[in-house]
Coordinates of C-alpha atoms and ligand atoms in Angstrom, one line a residue:
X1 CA -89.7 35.6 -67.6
X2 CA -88.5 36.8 -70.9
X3 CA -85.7 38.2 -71.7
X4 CA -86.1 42.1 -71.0
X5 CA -88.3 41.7 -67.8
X6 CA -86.8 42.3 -64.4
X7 CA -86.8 39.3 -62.0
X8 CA -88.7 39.8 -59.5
X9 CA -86.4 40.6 -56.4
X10 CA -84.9 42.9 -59.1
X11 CA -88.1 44.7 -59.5
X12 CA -88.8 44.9 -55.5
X13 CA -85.2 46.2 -55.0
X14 CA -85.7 49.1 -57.3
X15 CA -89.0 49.5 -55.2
X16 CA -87.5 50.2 -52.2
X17 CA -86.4 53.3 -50.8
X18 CA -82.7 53.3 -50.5
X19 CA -80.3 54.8 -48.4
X20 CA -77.2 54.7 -47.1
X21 CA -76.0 51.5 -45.2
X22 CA -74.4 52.5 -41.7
X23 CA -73.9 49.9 -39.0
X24 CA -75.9 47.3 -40.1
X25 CA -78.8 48.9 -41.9
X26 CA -80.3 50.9 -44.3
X27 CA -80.1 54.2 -42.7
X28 CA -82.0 57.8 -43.9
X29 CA -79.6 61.0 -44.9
X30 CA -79.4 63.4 -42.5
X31 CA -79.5 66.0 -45.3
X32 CA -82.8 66.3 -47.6
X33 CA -80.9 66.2 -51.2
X34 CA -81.1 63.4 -53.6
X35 CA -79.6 62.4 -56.7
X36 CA -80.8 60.8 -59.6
X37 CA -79.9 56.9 -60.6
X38 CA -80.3 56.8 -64.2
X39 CA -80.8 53.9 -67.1
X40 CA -78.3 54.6 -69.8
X41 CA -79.8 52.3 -72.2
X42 CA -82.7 54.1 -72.4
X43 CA -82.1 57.4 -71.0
X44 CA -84.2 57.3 -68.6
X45 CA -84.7 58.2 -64.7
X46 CA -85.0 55.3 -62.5
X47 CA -85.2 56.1 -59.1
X48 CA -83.3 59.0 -57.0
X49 CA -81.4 58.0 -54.1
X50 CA -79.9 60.0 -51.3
X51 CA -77.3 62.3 -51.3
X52 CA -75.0 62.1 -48.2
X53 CA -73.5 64.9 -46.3
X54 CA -70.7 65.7 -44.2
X55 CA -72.9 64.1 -41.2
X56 CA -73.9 61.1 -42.9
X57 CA -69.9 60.4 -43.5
X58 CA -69.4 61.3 -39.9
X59 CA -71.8 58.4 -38.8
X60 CA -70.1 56.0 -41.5
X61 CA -66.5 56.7 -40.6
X62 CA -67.7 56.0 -36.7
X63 CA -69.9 53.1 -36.8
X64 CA -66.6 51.8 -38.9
X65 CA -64.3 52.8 -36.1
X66 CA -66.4 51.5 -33.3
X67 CA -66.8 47.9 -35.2
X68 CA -62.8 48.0 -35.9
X69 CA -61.7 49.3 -32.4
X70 CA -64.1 47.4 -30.1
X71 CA -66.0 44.9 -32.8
X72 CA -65.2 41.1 -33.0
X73 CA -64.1 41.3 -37.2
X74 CA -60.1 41.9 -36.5
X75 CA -60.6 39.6 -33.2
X76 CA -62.5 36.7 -35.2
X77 CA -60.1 33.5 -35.4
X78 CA -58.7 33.6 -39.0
X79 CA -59.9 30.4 -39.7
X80 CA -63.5 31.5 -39.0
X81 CA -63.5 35.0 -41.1
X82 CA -62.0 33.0 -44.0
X83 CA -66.2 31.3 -43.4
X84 CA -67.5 34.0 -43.4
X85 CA -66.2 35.8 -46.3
X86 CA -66.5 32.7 -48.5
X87 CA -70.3 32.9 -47.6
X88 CA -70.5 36.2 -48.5
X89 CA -68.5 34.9 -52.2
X90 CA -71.3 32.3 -52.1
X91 CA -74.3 34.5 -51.0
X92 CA -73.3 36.8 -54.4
X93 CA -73.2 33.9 -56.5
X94 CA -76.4 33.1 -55.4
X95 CA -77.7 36.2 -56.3
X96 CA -75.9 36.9 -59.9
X97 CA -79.3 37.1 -61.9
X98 CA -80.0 40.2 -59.8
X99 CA -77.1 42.1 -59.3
X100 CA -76.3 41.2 -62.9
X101 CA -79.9 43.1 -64.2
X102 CA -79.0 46.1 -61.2
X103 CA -75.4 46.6 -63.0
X104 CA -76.9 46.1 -66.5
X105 CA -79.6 48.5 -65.9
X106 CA -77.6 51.2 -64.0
X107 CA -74.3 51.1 -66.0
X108 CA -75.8 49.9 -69.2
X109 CA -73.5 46.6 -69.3
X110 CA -74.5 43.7 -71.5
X111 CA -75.9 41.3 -69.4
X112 CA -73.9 38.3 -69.7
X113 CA -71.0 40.3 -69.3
X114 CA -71.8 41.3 -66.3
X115 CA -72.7 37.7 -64.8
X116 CA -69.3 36.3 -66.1
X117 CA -67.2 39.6 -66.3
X118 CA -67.7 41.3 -63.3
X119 CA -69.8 39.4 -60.6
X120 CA -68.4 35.9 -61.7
X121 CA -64.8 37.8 -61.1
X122 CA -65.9 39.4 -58.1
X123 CA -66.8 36.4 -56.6
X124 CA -63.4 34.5 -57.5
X125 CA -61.5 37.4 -55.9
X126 CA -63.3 37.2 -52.9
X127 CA -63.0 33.2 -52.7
X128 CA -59.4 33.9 -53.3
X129 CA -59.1 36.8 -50.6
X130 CA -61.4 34.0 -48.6
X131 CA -58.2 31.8 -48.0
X132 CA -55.9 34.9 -46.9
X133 CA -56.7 35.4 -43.3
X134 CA -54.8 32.2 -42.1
X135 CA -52.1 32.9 -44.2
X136 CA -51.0 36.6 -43.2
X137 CA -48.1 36.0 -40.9
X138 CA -45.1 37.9 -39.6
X139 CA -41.5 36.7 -39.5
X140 CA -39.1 36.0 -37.0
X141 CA -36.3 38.0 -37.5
X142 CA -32.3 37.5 -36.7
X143 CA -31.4 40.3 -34.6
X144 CA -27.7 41.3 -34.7
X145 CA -27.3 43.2 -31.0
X146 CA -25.3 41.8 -28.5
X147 CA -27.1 38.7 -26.7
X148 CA -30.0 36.3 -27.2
X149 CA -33.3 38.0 -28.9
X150 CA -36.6 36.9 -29.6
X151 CA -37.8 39.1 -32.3
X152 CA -40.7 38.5 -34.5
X153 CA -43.0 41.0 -36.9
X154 CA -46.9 41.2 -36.6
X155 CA -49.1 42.4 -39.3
X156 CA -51.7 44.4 -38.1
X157 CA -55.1 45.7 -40.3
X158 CA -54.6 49.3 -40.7
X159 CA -58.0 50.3 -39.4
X160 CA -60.8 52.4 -41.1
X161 CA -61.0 52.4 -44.9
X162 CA -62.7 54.3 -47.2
X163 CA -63.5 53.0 -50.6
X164 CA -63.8 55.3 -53.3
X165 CA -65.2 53.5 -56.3
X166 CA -66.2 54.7 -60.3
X167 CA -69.5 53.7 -62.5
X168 CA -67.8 51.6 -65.0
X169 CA -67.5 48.5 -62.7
X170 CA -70.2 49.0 -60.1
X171 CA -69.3 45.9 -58.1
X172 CA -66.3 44.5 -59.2
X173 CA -64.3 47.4 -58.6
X174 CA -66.0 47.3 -55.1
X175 CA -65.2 43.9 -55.0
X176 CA -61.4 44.5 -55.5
X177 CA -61.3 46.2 -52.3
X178 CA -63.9 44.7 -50.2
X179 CA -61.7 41.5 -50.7
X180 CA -58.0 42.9 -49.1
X181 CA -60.2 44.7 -46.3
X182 CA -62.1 42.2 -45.0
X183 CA -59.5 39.3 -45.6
X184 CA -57.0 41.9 -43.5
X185 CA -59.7 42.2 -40.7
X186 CA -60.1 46.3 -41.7
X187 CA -64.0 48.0 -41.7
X188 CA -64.6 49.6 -44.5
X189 CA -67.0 53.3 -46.0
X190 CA -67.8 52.3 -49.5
X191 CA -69.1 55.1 -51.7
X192 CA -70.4 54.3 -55.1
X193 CA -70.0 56.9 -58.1
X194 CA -73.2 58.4 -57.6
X195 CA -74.2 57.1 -60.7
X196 CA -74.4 53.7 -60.2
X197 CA -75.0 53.4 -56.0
X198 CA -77.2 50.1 -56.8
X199 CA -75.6 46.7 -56.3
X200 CA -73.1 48.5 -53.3
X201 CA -76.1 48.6 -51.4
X202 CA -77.4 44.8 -52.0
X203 CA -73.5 44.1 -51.4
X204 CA -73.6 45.3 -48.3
X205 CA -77.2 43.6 -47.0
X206 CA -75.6 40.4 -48.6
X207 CA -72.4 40.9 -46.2
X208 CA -74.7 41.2 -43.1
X209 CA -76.9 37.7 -44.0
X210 CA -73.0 36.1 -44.6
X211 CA -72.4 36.9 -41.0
X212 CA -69.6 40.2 -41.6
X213 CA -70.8 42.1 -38.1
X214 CA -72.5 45.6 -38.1
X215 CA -70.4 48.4 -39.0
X216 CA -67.6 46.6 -40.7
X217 CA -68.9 47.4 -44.1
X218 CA -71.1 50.4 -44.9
X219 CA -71.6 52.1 -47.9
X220 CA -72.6 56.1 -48.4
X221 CA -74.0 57.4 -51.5
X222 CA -72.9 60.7 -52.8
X223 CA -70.3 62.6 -55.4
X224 CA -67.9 64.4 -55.5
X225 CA -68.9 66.4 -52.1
X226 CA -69.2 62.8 -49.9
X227 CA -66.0 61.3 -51.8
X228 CA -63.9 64.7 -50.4
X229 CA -65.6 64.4 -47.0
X230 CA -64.1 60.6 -46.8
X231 CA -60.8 61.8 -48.1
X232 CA -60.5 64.7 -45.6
X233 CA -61.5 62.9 -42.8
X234 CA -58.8 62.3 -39.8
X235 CA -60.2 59.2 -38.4
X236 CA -60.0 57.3 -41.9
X237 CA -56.8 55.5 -41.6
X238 CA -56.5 54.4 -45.6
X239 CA -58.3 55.3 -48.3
X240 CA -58.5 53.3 -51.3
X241 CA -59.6 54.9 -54.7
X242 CA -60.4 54.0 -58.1
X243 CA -61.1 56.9 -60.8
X244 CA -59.9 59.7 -63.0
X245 CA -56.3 60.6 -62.4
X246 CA -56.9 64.5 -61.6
X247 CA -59.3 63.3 -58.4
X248 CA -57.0 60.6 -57.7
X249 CA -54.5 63.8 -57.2
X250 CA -56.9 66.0 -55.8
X251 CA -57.5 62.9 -52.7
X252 CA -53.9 62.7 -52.4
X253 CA -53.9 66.1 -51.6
X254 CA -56.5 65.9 -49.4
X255 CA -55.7 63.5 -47.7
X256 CA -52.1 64.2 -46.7
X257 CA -53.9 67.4 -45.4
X258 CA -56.2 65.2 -43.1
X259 CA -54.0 62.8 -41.5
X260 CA -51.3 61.8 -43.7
X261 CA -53.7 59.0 -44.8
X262 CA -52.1 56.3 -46.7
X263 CA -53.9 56.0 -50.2
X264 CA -53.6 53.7 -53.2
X265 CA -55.0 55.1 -56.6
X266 CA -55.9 52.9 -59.6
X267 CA -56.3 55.9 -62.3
X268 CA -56.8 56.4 -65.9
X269 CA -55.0 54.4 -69.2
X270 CA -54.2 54.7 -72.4
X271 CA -53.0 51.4 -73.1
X272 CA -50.3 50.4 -76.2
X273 CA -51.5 46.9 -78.3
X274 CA -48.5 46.6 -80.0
X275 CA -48.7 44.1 -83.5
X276 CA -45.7 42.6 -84.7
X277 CA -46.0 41.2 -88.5
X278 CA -45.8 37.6 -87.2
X279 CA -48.9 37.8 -85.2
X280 CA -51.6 35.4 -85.5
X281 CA -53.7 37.7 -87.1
X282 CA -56.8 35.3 -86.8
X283 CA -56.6 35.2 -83.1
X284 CA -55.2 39.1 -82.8
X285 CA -58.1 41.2 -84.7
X286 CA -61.1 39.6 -82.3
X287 CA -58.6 40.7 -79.1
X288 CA -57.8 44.3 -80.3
X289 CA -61.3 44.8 -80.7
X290 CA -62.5 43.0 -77.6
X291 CA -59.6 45.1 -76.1
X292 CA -61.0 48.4 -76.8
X293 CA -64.9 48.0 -77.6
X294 CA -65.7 45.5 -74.6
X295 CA -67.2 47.8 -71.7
X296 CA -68.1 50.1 -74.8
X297 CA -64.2 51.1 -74.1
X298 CA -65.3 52.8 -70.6
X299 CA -62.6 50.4 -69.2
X300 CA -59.3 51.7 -67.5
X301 CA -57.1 48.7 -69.3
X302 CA -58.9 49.7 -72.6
X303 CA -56.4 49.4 -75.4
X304 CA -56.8 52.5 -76.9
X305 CA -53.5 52.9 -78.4
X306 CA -53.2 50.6 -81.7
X307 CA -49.5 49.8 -83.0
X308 CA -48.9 47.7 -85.8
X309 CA -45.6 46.7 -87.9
X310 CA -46.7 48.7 -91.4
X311 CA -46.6 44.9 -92.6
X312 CA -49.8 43.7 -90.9
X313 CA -51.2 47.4 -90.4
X314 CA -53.7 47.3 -93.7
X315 CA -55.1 44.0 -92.7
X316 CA -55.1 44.3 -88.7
X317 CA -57.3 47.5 -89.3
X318 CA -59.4 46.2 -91.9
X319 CA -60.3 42.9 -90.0
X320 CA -60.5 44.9 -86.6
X321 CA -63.2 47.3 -88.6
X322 CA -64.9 44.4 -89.6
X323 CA -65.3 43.5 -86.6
X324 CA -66.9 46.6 -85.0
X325 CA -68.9 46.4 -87.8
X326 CA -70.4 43.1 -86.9
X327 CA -70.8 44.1 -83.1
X328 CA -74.3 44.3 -81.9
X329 CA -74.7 47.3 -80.0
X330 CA -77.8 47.7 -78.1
X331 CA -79.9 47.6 -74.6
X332 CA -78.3 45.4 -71.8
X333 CA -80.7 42.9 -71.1
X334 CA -80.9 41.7 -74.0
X335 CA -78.8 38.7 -74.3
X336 CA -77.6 39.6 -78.1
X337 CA -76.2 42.7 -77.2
X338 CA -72.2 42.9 -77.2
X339 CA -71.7 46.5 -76.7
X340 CA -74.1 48.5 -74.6
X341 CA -74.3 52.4 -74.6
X342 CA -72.1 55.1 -73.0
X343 CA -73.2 56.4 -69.1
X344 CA -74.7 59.3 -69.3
X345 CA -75.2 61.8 -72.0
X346 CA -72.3 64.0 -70.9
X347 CA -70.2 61.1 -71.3
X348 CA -71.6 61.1 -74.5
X349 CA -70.8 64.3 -75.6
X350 CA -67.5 63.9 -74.3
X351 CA -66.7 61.4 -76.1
X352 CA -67.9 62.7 -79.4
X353 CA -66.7 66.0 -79.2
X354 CA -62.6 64.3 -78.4
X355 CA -63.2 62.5 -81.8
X356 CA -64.7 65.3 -83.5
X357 CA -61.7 66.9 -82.6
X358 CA -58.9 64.6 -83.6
X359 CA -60.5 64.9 -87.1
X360 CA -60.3 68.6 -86.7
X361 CA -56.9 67.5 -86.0
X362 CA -55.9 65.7 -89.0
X363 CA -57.4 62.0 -88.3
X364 CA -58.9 60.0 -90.7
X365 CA -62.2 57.6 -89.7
X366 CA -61.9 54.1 -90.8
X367 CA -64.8 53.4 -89.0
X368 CA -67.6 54.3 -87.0
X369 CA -67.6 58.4 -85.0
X370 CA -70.9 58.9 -84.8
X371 CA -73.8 58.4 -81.7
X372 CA -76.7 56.3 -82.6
X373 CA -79.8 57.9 -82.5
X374 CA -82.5 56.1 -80.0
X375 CA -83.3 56.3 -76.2
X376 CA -80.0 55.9 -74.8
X377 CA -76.5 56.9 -75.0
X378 CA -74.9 54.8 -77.5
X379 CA -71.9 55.3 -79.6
X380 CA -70.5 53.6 -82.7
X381 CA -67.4 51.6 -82.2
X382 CA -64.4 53.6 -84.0
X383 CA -61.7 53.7 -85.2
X384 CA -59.5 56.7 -86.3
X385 CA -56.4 56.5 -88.2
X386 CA -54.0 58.7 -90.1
X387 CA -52.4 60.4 -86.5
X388 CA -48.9 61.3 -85.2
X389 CA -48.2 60.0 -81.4
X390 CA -48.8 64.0 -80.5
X391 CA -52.1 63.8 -81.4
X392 CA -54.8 64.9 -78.6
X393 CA -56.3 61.4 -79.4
X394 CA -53.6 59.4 -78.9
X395 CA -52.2 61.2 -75.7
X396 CA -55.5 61.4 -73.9
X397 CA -58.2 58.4 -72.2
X398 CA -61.5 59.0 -74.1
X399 CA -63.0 56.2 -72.1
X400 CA -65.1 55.6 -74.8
X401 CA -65.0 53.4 -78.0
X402 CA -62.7 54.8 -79.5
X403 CA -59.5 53.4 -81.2
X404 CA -56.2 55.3 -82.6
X405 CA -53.9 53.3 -85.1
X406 CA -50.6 54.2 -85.6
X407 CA -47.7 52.2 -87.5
X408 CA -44.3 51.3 -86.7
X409 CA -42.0 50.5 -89.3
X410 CA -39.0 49.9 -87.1
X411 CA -37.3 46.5 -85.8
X412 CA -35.4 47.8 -82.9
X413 CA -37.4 46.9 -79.8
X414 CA -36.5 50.4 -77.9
X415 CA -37.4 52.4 -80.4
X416 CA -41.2 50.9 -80.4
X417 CA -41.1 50.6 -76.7
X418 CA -40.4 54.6 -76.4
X419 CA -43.2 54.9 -78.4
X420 CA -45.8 52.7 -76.4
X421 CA -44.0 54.0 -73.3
X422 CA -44.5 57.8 -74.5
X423 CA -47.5 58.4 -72.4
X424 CA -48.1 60.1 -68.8
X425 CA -50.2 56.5 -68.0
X426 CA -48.7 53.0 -67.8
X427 CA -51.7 50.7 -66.6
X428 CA -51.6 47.8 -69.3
X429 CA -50.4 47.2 -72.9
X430 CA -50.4 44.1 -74.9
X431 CA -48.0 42.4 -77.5
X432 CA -49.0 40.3 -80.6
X433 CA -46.7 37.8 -82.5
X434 CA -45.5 34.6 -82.7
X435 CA -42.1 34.6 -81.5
X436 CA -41.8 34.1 -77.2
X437 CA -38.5 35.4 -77.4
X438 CA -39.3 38.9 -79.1
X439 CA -42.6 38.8 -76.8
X440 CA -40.3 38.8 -73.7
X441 CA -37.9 40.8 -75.0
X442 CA -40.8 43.2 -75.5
X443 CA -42.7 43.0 -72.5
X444 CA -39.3 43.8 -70.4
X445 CA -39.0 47.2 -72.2
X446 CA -43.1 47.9 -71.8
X447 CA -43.8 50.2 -68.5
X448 CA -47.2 49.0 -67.6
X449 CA -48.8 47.3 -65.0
X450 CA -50.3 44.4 -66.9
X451 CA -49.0 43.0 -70.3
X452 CA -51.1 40.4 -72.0
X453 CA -49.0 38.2 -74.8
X454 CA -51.3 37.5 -77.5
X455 CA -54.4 38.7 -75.4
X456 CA -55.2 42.1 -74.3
X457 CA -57.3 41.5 -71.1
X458 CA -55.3 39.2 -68.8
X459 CA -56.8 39.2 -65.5
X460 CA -57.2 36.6 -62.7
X461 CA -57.5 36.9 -58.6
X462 CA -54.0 35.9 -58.3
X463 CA -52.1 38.2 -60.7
X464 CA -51.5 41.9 -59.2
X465 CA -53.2 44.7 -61.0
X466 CA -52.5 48.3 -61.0
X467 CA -50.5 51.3 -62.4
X468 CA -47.1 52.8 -63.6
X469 CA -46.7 56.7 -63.4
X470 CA -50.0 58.5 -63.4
X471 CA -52.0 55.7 -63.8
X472 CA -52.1 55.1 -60.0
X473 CA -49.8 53.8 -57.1
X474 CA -50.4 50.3 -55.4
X475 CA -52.0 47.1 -56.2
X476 CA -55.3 45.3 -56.4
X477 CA -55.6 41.3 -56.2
X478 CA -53.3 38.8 -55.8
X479 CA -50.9 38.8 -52.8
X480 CA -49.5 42.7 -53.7
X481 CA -53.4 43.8 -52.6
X482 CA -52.6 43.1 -48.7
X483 CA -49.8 45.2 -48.6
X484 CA -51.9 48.9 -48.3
X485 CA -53.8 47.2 -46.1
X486 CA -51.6 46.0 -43.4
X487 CA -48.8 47.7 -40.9
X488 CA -46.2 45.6 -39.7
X489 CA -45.0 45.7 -36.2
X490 CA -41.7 44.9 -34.6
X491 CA -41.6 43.5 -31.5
X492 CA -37.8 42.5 -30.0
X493 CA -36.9 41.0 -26.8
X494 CA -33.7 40.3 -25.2
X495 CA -33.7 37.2 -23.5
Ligands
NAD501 P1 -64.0 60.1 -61.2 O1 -62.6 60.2 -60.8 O2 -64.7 61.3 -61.7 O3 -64.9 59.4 -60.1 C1 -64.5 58.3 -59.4 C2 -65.1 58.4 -57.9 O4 -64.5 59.5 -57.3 C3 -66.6 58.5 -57.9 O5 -67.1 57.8 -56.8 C4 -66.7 60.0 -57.6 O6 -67.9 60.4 -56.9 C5 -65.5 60.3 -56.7 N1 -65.1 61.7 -56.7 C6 -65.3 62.6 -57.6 N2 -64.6 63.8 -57.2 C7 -64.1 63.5 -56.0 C8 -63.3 64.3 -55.1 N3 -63.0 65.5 -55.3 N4 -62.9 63.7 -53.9 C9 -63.2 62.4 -53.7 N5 -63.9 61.6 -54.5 C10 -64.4 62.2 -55.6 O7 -63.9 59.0 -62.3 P2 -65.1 58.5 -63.2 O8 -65.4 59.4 -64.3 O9 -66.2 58.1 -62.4 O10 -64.4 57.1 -63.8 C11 -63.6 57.2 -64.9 C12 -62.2 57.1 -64.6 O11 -61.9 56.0 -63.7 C13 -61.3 56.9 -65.8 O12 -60.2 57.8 -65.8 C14 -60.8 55.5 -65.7 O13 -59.6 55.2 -66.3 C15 -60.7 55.4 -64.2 N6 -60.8 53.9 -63.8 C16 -59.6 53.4 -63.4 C17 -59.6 52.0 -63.1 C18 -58.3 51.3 -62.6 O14 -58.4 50.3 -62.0 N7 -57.1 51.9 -62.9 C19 -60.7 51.3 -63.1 C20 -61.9 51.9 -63.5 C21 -61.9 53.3 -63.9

């Protein structure tokens, strides 16, 4: 097999005719419409898949309800779905090399980041989540009412969830809440972003080989239309979302219409890497530009937002232009690319016409601003200096490639902080320099969900993840991720 060619349960997958997965199996749309699943590499149409409708949600939502109502998943002993979903952890690991070329191929990933990145991630989290279900207890609780009491609390699953997921991280953002449901003994309706419905569906055929019964986890493929049917739906008990902040508002809405449905939202960034003039400058430029080029910058923690002491700034953007320089940009599969291409060529536009923009606004290029010309839907790294922190730019996610230095030439901590803090996000922001104390100091006054100290990415299975302000509400991994997904119950006796 060399490099570029499919292996071969890759190449029957894509075979296949696809569907939705509803109680067990694949199952046909009950509407005739499909969709196109494209190859962003190369621009090309792979395979259309179907596009749900209101009654193909219906059967979802209700084969999800049936299996959490009267289905042995919430009953199973703890000890025994803790198995089960470590074989499913097990069953994915198994089957990185094709998952890994489905994700490459449909989001345009580079392939060893997507074996290491996301699945190798996904299946730590799901290990992780796979020694939960013994381990989610109630209390007993003092009661201060005349008498003897027994009290105690229960925490129950909170039923039906529907999983709202986006293209940039086909699987591990499915992952990241496939892990709390099925840990909590909850069913689950994933939908994909209709552009990238692949590896949901071998997720969910690996979940029934692991042993997770019929109808706990089934997946319907769709947009916008499918994603507002979930949202709207009164027998969903929690929906779960990850995307742009104005449809994280719009499922809020929605679904306090529907049944005062609890969501959690993990939204949009526009994270602050802030560089003192101490920094280890060596170790600092490779994680400012892994920080925003990695993903081609389509990644919600992307460090967008470059601010360094005017000390350090000539030589932080010089090395970090270097080093977009010396990325290799190219197809997915092939195991020298570093940065693969944008996901569709809307994105694409998008993403040109906010740069274009900021130099109609004043910015300067240092680097890059340009698409590369070829098959797919690639864009140079960039970098764009000479802006003000009101500029479009700076203020607004491109989710793309795209980096905006500013300098600071201040020493007082809540000065810089106001400025890293003067956006409507807060996901995650990272600090640079030698000095723990001032890093601290720092990362005290920093509103954001996940500071890395000398490292821009910084997660792991164990350490919470989500958002401050309009950057979302709620948390994914760690022990914070069970807390959306479980009601507690009082029960108190008098004795
Ligand atoms: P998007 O919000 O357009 O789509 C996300 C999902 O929502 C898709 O499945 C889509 O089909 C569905 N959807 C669209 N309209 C809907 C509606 N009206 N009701 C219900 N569902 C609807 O986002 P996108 O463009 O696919 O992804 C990019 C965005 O996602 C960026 O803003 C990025 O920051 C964010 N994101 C956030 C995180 C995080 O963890 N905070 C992670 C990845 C991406």
């Amino acid at each position: 097999m060399t490099a570029l060619e499919l292996h071969p349960q890759t190449k029957a997958f894509l075979a296949r005719t696809l569907g939705h997965f509803i109680a067990g199996q694949v199952a046909p749309s009950q509407g005739d419409k499909t969709s196109p699943v494209h190859d962003p590499g190369r621009g090309i149409e792979l395979l259309r898949v179907p596009l749900g409708t209101q009654a193909d949600v219906d059967r979802a939502v209700a084969a999800a309800r049936a299996a959490f109502d009267t289905g042995p998943w919430r009953g199973m002993k703890p000890n025994m779905r803790t198995r089960v979903i470590w074989k499913f952890a097990d069953l994915i690991e198994e089957h990185t090399q094709v998952l890994a070329e489905l994700e490459s191929i449909n989001n345009g990933m580079p392939i060893g980041a997507a074996k290491i990145g996301h699945i190798g991630t996904s299946v730590d989290l799901l290990r992780y989540a796979a020694g939960w279900p013994t381990k989610l207890t109630g209390r007993t609780i003092p009661v201060s009412a005349p008498g003897e009491w027994h009290a105690y609390t229960l925490r129950d699953p909170v039923g039906v969830v529907a999983q709202i997921v986006p293209w940039n991280g086909p699987l591990m953002m499915a992952a990241w809440k496939l892990a709390p449901a099925l840990a909590s003994g909850c069913t689950i309706v994933l939908k994909p972003a209709e552009q990238t419905p692949l590896s949901a569906i071998y997720l969910a055929e690996l979940a029934i080989e692991a042993g997770i019964p019929e109808g706990v986890f089934n997946v319907v493929l769709g947009g916008a239309e499918v994603g507002a049917a979930l949202s709207a739906h009164p027998d969903v008990d929690k929906i779960a979302f990850t995307g742009s902040t104005a449809v994280g508002r719009a499922i809020a809405g929605a679904a306090a219409q529907a049944n005062f449905t609890r969501v959690t939202r993990e939204l949009g960034g526009k994270s602050p890497v802030i560089v003192f003039p101490d920094a280890d400058l060596s170790a600092a430029i490779p994680a400012i530009a892994a920080g925003i080029f990695s993903g081609a910058g389509q990644i919600c923690t992307a460090g967008s937002r470059l601010y360094v002491h005017e000390k350090a700034f000539d030589r932080v953007l010089e090395g970090v232009a270097e080093a977009a320089g010396k990325l290799s940009v190219g197809y997915g599969l092939d195991p020298a690319t570093q940065m693969g291409p944008l996901i569709s060529a809307a994105h694409l536009q998008r993403v040109a016409g906010m740069t274009e923009n900021a130099v109609r606004e004043g910015a300067s290029v240092v680097t890059g601003a340009e698409a590369i010309e070829g098959g797919g839907y690639f864009y140079k790294p960039t970098i764009l200096a000479s802006l003000t922190p009101d500029s479009t730019i700076v203020r607004e996610e491109v989710f793309g490639p795209v980096l905006s230095a500013l300098r600071f030439n201040d020493d007082d901590l809540d000065a810089i902080a106001a400025e890293a803090n003067g956006s409507a996000y807060g996901l995650a922001a990272s600090i640079f320099t030698r000095d723990f104390s001032l890093a601290h100091r720092m990362a005290a006054r920093v509103r954001a969900g996940t500071i890395g100290i000398n490292r821009h990415f910084v997660g792991d299975s164990a350490l919470p993840f989500g958002g401050f302000r309009q950057s979302g509400w709620g948390r994914e991994k760690g022990e914070d991720m069970f807390n959306a997904y479980l009601e507690t119950k009082a029960i108190a006796a008098p004795l």
